[in-house]
Short mmCIF file of C-alpha atoms in Angstrom, two decimals:
data_model
loop_
_atom_site.label_atom_id
_atom_site.label_comp_id
_atom_site.label_asym_id
_atom_site.label_seq_id
_atom_site.Cartn_x
_atom_site.Cartn_y
_atom_site.Cartn_z
CA UNK E 628 0.17 -51.15 13.52
CA UNK E 629 2.20 -48.13 14.61
CA UNK E 630 4.12 -48.11 11.33
CA UNK E 631 0.91 -48.44 9.37
CA UNK E 632 -0.83 -45.63 11.24
CA UNK E 633 2.15 -43.31 10.79
CA UNK E 634 2.34 -44.00 7.05
CA UNK E 635 -1.40 -43.52 6.64
CA UNK E 636 -1.26 -40.15 8.42
CA UNK E 637 1.63 -38.93 6.29
CA UNK E 638 -0.02 -40.09 3.08
CA UNK E 639 -3.28 -38.43 4.02
CA UNK E 640 -1.51 -35.18 4.93
CA UNK E 641 0.28 -35.13 1.54
CA UNK E 642 -3.04 -35.76 -0.33
CA UNK E 643 -1.90 -39.12 -1.69
CA UNK E 644 -5.43 -40.45 -1.77
CA UNK E 645 -4.76 -43.46 -4.00
CA UNK E 646 -1.92 -44.73 -1.80
CA UNK E 647 -4.05 -44.16 1.26
CA UNK E 648 -6.76 -46.39 -0.24
CA UNK E 649 -4.15 -49.00 -1.19
CA UNK E 650 -2.79 -49.15 2.34
CA UNK E 651 -6.30 -49.36 3.75
CA UNK E 652 -7.28 -52.20 1.42
CA UNK E 653 -4.07 -54.09 2.12
CA UNK E 654 -4.71 -53.96 5.83
CA UNK E 655 -8.32 -55.16 5.64
CA UNK E 656 -7.59 -57.81 3.02
CA UNK E 657 -4.90 -59.26 5.28
CA UNK E 658 -7.36 -59.40 8.16
CA UNK E 659 -10.10 -61.14 6.12
CA UNK E 660 -7.77 -63.53 4.30
CA UNK E 661 -5.01 -64.88 6.57
CA UNK E 662 -3.22 -66.54 3.65
CA UNK E 663 -2.60 -63.20 1.93
CA UNK E 664 -1.15 -61.51 5.01
CA UNK E 665 1.79 -59.12 4.52
CA UNK E 666 4.55 -58.28 6.90
CA UNK E 667 5.16 -54.73 8.09
CA UNK E 668 8.44 -54.51 6.19
CA UNK E 669 6.76 -55.51 2.90
CA UNK E 670 3.96 -53.01 3.39
CA UNK E 671 6.44 -50.25 4.16
CA UNK E 672 8.56 -51.15 1.13
CA UNK E 673 5.57 -51.23 -1.25
CA UNK E 674 4.27 -47.89 -0.04
CA UNK E 675 7.62 -46.09 -0.15
CA UNK E 676 8.96 -47.33 -3.51
CA UNK E 677 9.03 -44.37 -5.88
CA UNK E 678 6.73 -42.39 -3.62
CA UNK E 679 6.90 -38.94 -2.13
CA UNK E 680 8.80 -40.15 0.93
CA UNK E 681 11.82 -41.28 -1.07
CA UNK E 682 12.30 -37.90 -2.70
CA UNK E 683 11.54 -36.14 0.58
CA UNK E 684 14.21 -38.08 2.44
CA UNK E 685 16.74 -37.42 -0.30
CA UNK E 686 15.92 -33.72 -0.26
CA UNK E 687 16.41 -33.46 3.47
CA UNK E 688 19.86 -35.02 3.32
CA UNK E 689 21.76 -31.84 2.59
CA UNK E 690 25.47 -32.22 2.26
CA UNK E 691 27.37 -29.47 4.07
CA UNK E 692 30.26 -28.48 1.84
CA UNK E 693 33.05 -26.05 2.61
CA UNK E 694 33.31 -23.01 0.30
CA UNK E 695 35.75 -23.41 -2.55
CA UNK E 696 38.56 -21.02 -3.39
CA UNK E 697 36.51 -19.51 -6.22
CA UNK E 698 33.60 -18.77 -3.90
CA UNK E 699 35.93 -17.19 -1.36
CA UNK E 700 37.51 -15.07 -4.09
CA UNK E 701 34.09 -13.93 -5.33
CA UNK E 702 33.08 -12.98 -1.79
CA UNK E 703 36.26 -10.94 -1.36
CA UNK E 704 35.66 -9.19 -4.68
CA UNK E 705 32.11 -8.29 -3.63
CA UNK E 706 33.39 -6.87 -0.35
CA UNK E 707 36.01 -4.82 -2.18
CA UNK E 708 33.38 -3.49 -4.59
CA UNK E 709 31.13 -2.51 -1.67
CA UNK E 710 34.02 -0.71 0.03
CA UNK E 711 34.92 1.08 -3.22
CA UNK E 712 31.30 2.14 -3.69
CA UNK E 713 31.18 3.51 -0.14
CA UNK E 714 34.36 5.48 -0.77
CA UNK E 715 33.00 6.83 -4.06
CA UNK E 716 30.07 8.38 -2.18
CA UNK E 717 32.40 10.75 -0.29
CA UNK E 718 35.14 13.19 -1.21
CA UNK E 719 38.80 12.49 -0.62
CA UNK E 720 40.90 14.82 1.53
CA UNK E 721 41.98 17.01 -1.37
CA UNK E 722 38.42 17.42 -2.64
CA UNK E 723 37.16 18.24 0.85
CA UNK E 724 39.81 20.93 1.18
CA UNK E 725 38.84 22.45 -2.18
CA UNK E 726 35.13 22.52 -1.29
CA UNK E 727 35.80 24.11 2.11
CA UNK E 728 38.05 26.73 0.51
CA UNK E 729 35.24 27.66 -1.88
CA UNK E 730 32.85 28.02 1.05
CA UNK E 731 35.31 30.29 2.85
CA UNK E 732 35.83 32.41 -0.27
CA UNK E 733 32.09 32.90 -0.63
CA UNK E 734 32.04 34.72 2.73
CA UNK E 735 29.26 32.63 4.26
CA UNK E 736 29.30 32.54 8.06
CA UNK E 737 27.02 29.48 8.32
CA UNK E 738 26.79 26.97 5.48
CA UNK E 739 23.55 25.01 5.81
CA UNK E 740 24.02 21.25 5.51
CA UNK E 741 20.78 19.89 6.94
CA UNK E 742 17.36 21.17 7.98
CA UNK E 743 14.24 19.46 9.22
CA UNK E 744 11.26 19.06 6.92
CA UNK E 745 8.09 21.09 7.70
CA UNK E 746 5.97 17.93 7.94
CA UNK E 747 8.34 16.41 10.48
CA UNK E 748 8.39 19.67 12.44
CA UNK E 749 4.58 19.62 12.65
CA UNK E 750 4.65 16.03 13.94
CA UNK E 751 7.25 16.95 16.56
CA UNK E 752 5.11 19.86 17.75
CA UNK E 753 2.05 17.57 17.83
CA UNK E 754 3.80 15.01 20.03
CA UNK E 755 5.15 17.76 22.28
CA UNK E 756 1.59 19.00 22.83
CA UNK E 757 0.42 15.47 23.63
CA UNK E 758 3.27 15.03 26.10
CA UNK E 759 2.87 18.32 27.98
CA UNK E 760 -0.88 18.93 27.74
CA UNK E 761 -2.35 15.40 27.80
CA UNK E 762 0.01 12.76 29.18
CA UNK E 763 1.67 14.64 32.03
CA UNK E 764 -1.57 16.20 33.41
CA UNK E 765 -3.24 12.78 33.37
CA UNK E 766 -0.21 11.08 34.95
CA UNK E 767 -0.38 13.58 37.82
CA UNK E 768 -4.17 13.72 37.99
CA UNK E 769 -4.97 10.00 38.16
CA UNK E 770 -3.03 9.33 41.41
CA UNK E 771 -4.48 12.49 42.96
CA UNK E 772 -8.00 11.40 42.01
CA UNK E 773 -7.57 7.96 43.54
CA UNK E 774 -5.87 9.21 46.72
CA UNK E 775 -8.45 11.89 47.50
CA UNK E 776 -11.22 9.29 47.47
CA UNK E 777 -13.64 10.86 45.02
CA UNK E 778 -14.58 7.44 43.64
CA UNK E 779 -14.85 5.44 46.87
CA UNK E 780 -18.65 5.70 47.02
CA UNK E 781 -19.06 4.14 43.56
CA UNK E 782 -20.31 0.52 43.53
CA UNK E 783 -17.66 -0.58 41.03
CA UNK E 784 -14.82 1.47 42.53
CA UNK E 785 -12.28 -1.37 42.38
CA UNK E 786 -12.79 -1.83 38.65
CA UNK E 787 -12.46 1.90 38.05
CA UNK E 788 -9.27 2.06 40.12
CA UNK E 789 -7.77 -0.85 38.18
CA UNK E 790 -8.55 0.82 34.84
CA UNK E 791 -7.12 4.14 36.03
CA UNK E 792 -3.90 2.55 37.27
CA UNK E 793 -3.49 0.67 33.98
CA UNK E 794 -4.06 3.90 32.05
CA UNK E 795 -1.54 5.70 34.24
CA UNK E 796 1.08 3.03 33.55
CA UNK E 797 0.46 3.20 29.79
CA UNK E 798 0.74 7.00 29.78
CA UNK E 799 4.03 6.87 31.72
CA UNK E 800 5.51 4.40 29.26
CA UNK E 801 4.24 6.39 26.27
CA UNK E 802 5.65 9.64 27.68
CA UNK E 803 9.09 8.08 28.20
CA UNK E 804 9.15 6.88 24.58
CA UNK E 805 8.09 10.28 23.21
CA UNK E 806 10.53 12.19 25.40
CA UNK E 807 13.54 9.96 24.68
CA UNK E 808 12.83 10.09 20.94
CA UNK E 809 12.26 13.84 20.60
CA UNK E 810 15.33 14.89 22.59
CA UNK E 811 17.59 13.16 20.04
CA UNK E 812 16.14 14.83 16.95
CA UNK E 813 18.05 17.52 15.09
CA UNK E 814 16.52 20.70 13.73
CA UNK E 815 19.45 21.92 11.59
CA UNK E 816 23.16 21.39 10.92
CA UNK E 817 25.53 24.15 9.79
CA UNK E 818 29.20 24.34 8.93
CA UNK E 819 31.02 27.42 10.22
CA UNK E 820 34.02 27.97 7.91
CA UNK E 821 35.72 30.62 10.05
CA UNK E 822 35.98 28.36 13.11
CA UNK E 823 36.04 25.09 11.14
CA UNK E 824 33.28 23.78 13.40
CA UNK E 825 29.96 22.02 12.91
CA UNK E 826 26.94 23.67 14.54
CA UNK E 827 24.04 21.36 15.43
CA UNK E 828 20.64 22.62 16.61
CA UNK E 829 19.00 19.87 18.64
CA UNK E 830 16.05 19.57 21.01
CA UNK E 831 17.33 19.58 24.57
CA UNK E 832 16.34 17.49 27.57
CA UNK E 833 14.99 20.60 29.35
CA UNK E 834 11.37 20.97 28.24
CA UNK E 835 12.42 19.95 24.71
CA UNK E 836 13.70 23.36 23.74
CA UNK E 837 16.33 23.92 21.06
CA UNK E 838 20.00 24.00 22.06
CA UNK E 839 23.21 24.62 20.10
CA UNK E 840 26.02 22.06 19.98
CA UNK E 841 29.39 22.61 18.32
CA UNK E 842 31.68 19.82 17.20
CA UNK E 843 34.95 19.40 15.43
CA UNK E 844 34.44 17.51 12.15
CA UNK E 845 36.28 14.45 13.45
CA UNK E 846 34.25 14.38 16.69
CA UNK E 847 31.26 12.82 14.94
CA UNK E 848 30.85 9.41 13.40
CA UNK E 849 28.07 7.81 11.39
CA UNK E 850 26.37 4.78 12.95
CA UNK E 851 24.06 2.04 11.78
CA UNK E 852 20.30 2.21 12.05
CA UNK E 853 19.08 1.38 15.53
CA UNK E 854 15.95 -0.60 16.29
CA UNK E 855 14.90 1.38 19.38
CA UNK E 856 15.31 4.82 17.78
CA UNK E 857 15.58 4.54 13.97
CA UNK E 858 15.99 8.32 13.56
CA UNK E 859 19.55 8.37 14.95
CA UNK E 860 22.21 8.59 12.26
CA UNK E 861 25.29 10.05 13.97
CA UNK E 862 26.87 10.16 17.41
CA UNK E 863 29.79 11.76 19.22
CA UNK E 864 33.07 9.91 19.38
CA UNK E 865 33.85 11.11 22.90
CA UNK E 866 30.37 10.87 24.46
CA UNK E 867 28.06 7.97 23.61
CA UNK E 868 25.07 9.80 25.10
CA UNK E 869 25.28 12.51 22.42
CA UNK E 870 23.38 11.14 19.44
CA UNK E 871 21.91 13.02 16.48
CA UNK E 872 18.56 12.05 14.99
CA UNK E 873 18.73 12.99 11.32
CA UNK E 874 17.28 10.02 9.46
CA UNK E 875 13.92 10.18 7.65
CA UNK E 876 13.00 13.57 9.09
CA UNK E 877 15.14 16.15 7.30
CA UNK E 878 16.27 17.60 4.03
CA UNK E 879 19.99 17.25 3.28
CA UNK E 880 21.59 20.07 1.31
CA UNK E 881 25.12 18.64 1.23
CA UNK E 882 25.32 15.27 2.95
CA UNK E 883 28.27 14.18 0.82
CA UNK E 884 30.39 16.99 2.22
CA UNK E 885 29.25 16.26 5.78
CA UNK E 886 30.06 12.55 5.53
CA UNK E 887 33.39 13.36 3.89
CA UNK E 888 34.37 15.76 6.68
CA UNK E 889 33.67 13.27 9.46
CA UNK E 890 34.94 10.21 7.58
CA UNK E 891 37.60 8.09 9.23
CA UNK E 892 38.95 4.67 8.45
CA UNK E 893 37.85 2.08 10.97
CA UNK E 894 40.54 -0.55 11.34
CA UNK E 895 39.32 -3.93 12.41
CA UNK E 896 41.04 -5.44 15.39
CA UNK E 897 42.41 -8.89 14.68
CA UNK E 898 42.08 -11.20 17.66
CA UNK E 899 44.80 -13.80 17.55
CA UNK E 900 44.37 -17.04 19.49
CA UNK E 901 46.69 -17.64 22.42
CA UNK E 902 48.68 -20.79 22.01
CA UNK E 903 48.69 -22.97 25.07
CA UNK E 904 51.49 -25.47 25.37
CA UNK E 905 54.58 -26.46 27.30
CA UNK E 906 57.13 -23.71 27.62
CA UNK E 907 60.64 -24.70 26.64
CA UNK E 908 63.31 -24.74 29.31
CA UNK E 909 65.33 -22.00 27.64
CA UNK E 910 62.37 -19.60 27.34
CA UNK E 911 60.81 -17.94 30.38
CA UNK E 912 57.41 -16.33 30.50
CA UNK E 913 56.81 -12.87 31.93
CA UNK E 914 55.23 -14.26 35.12
CA UNK E 915 58.24 -16.53 35.71
CA UNK E 916 60.64 -13.64 35.27
CA UNK E 917 58.64 -11.48 37.70
CA UNK E 918 58.61 -14.25 40.33
CA UNK E 919 62.38 -14.71 40.01
CA UNK E 920 62.95 -10.97 40.35
CA UNK E 921 60.88 -10.92 43.53
CA UNK E 922 62.87 -13.82 45.00
CA UNK E 923 66.14 -12.03 44.31
#
């Protein structure tokens, strides 16, 4: 009966009402008429012939095939096209030199590359006000209120204390998120042609005021979008803690020039497997040679 019950459940779940009725009638007819009894194998065969289960089982048997040479070649062509498209979005070295020479000839001391949008600046100021005038006073005030005992005479003091401590924890976590996000954001980026430097105006860790950072063009590198802080678009090559939040908050005046100036080819490191096997008598490994030298 286990096979019958399983088949009936699967038929009912797949809305095969007619086959469900057939299975039900077959079961009860076999009980009322012993001569017309059917075996479990016959019932299973009759129900599964040409039914949904046959096609379902065939569909689930997926054959894992290795990619052919044509598929591998197509994949390589797509990768080459993507690399060529990425290179077409930036200038080559000669074009970068020509553009920088034009900027120098124009006599500009600071060539603006990036600036923050006014809407984003308003949001930053709004979150700064929340951090300094709402979160921090409440984070300091809630423990002082509970320690001084102003709420001890209340009948539901324990419930109030629990709510206050939970609120304090939430405000601490929220303040850390706001602070760590705002201190990475960039207000403006300039290119200084006389010094051949990049000037970055970024919010600092000290009370979120603006600070000036100068970089050589090759000291910065573009990075992928991060899940924790999606605003970060660039970072320093020498210091991983220096990250620049430029994505989705600013207006780019000449991003193509900026990406071309900091562009560098990233060579992939090929990891070759180490072959393990018996060493021939005529060949000595480095460790064997060192041990023999020590013995001598």
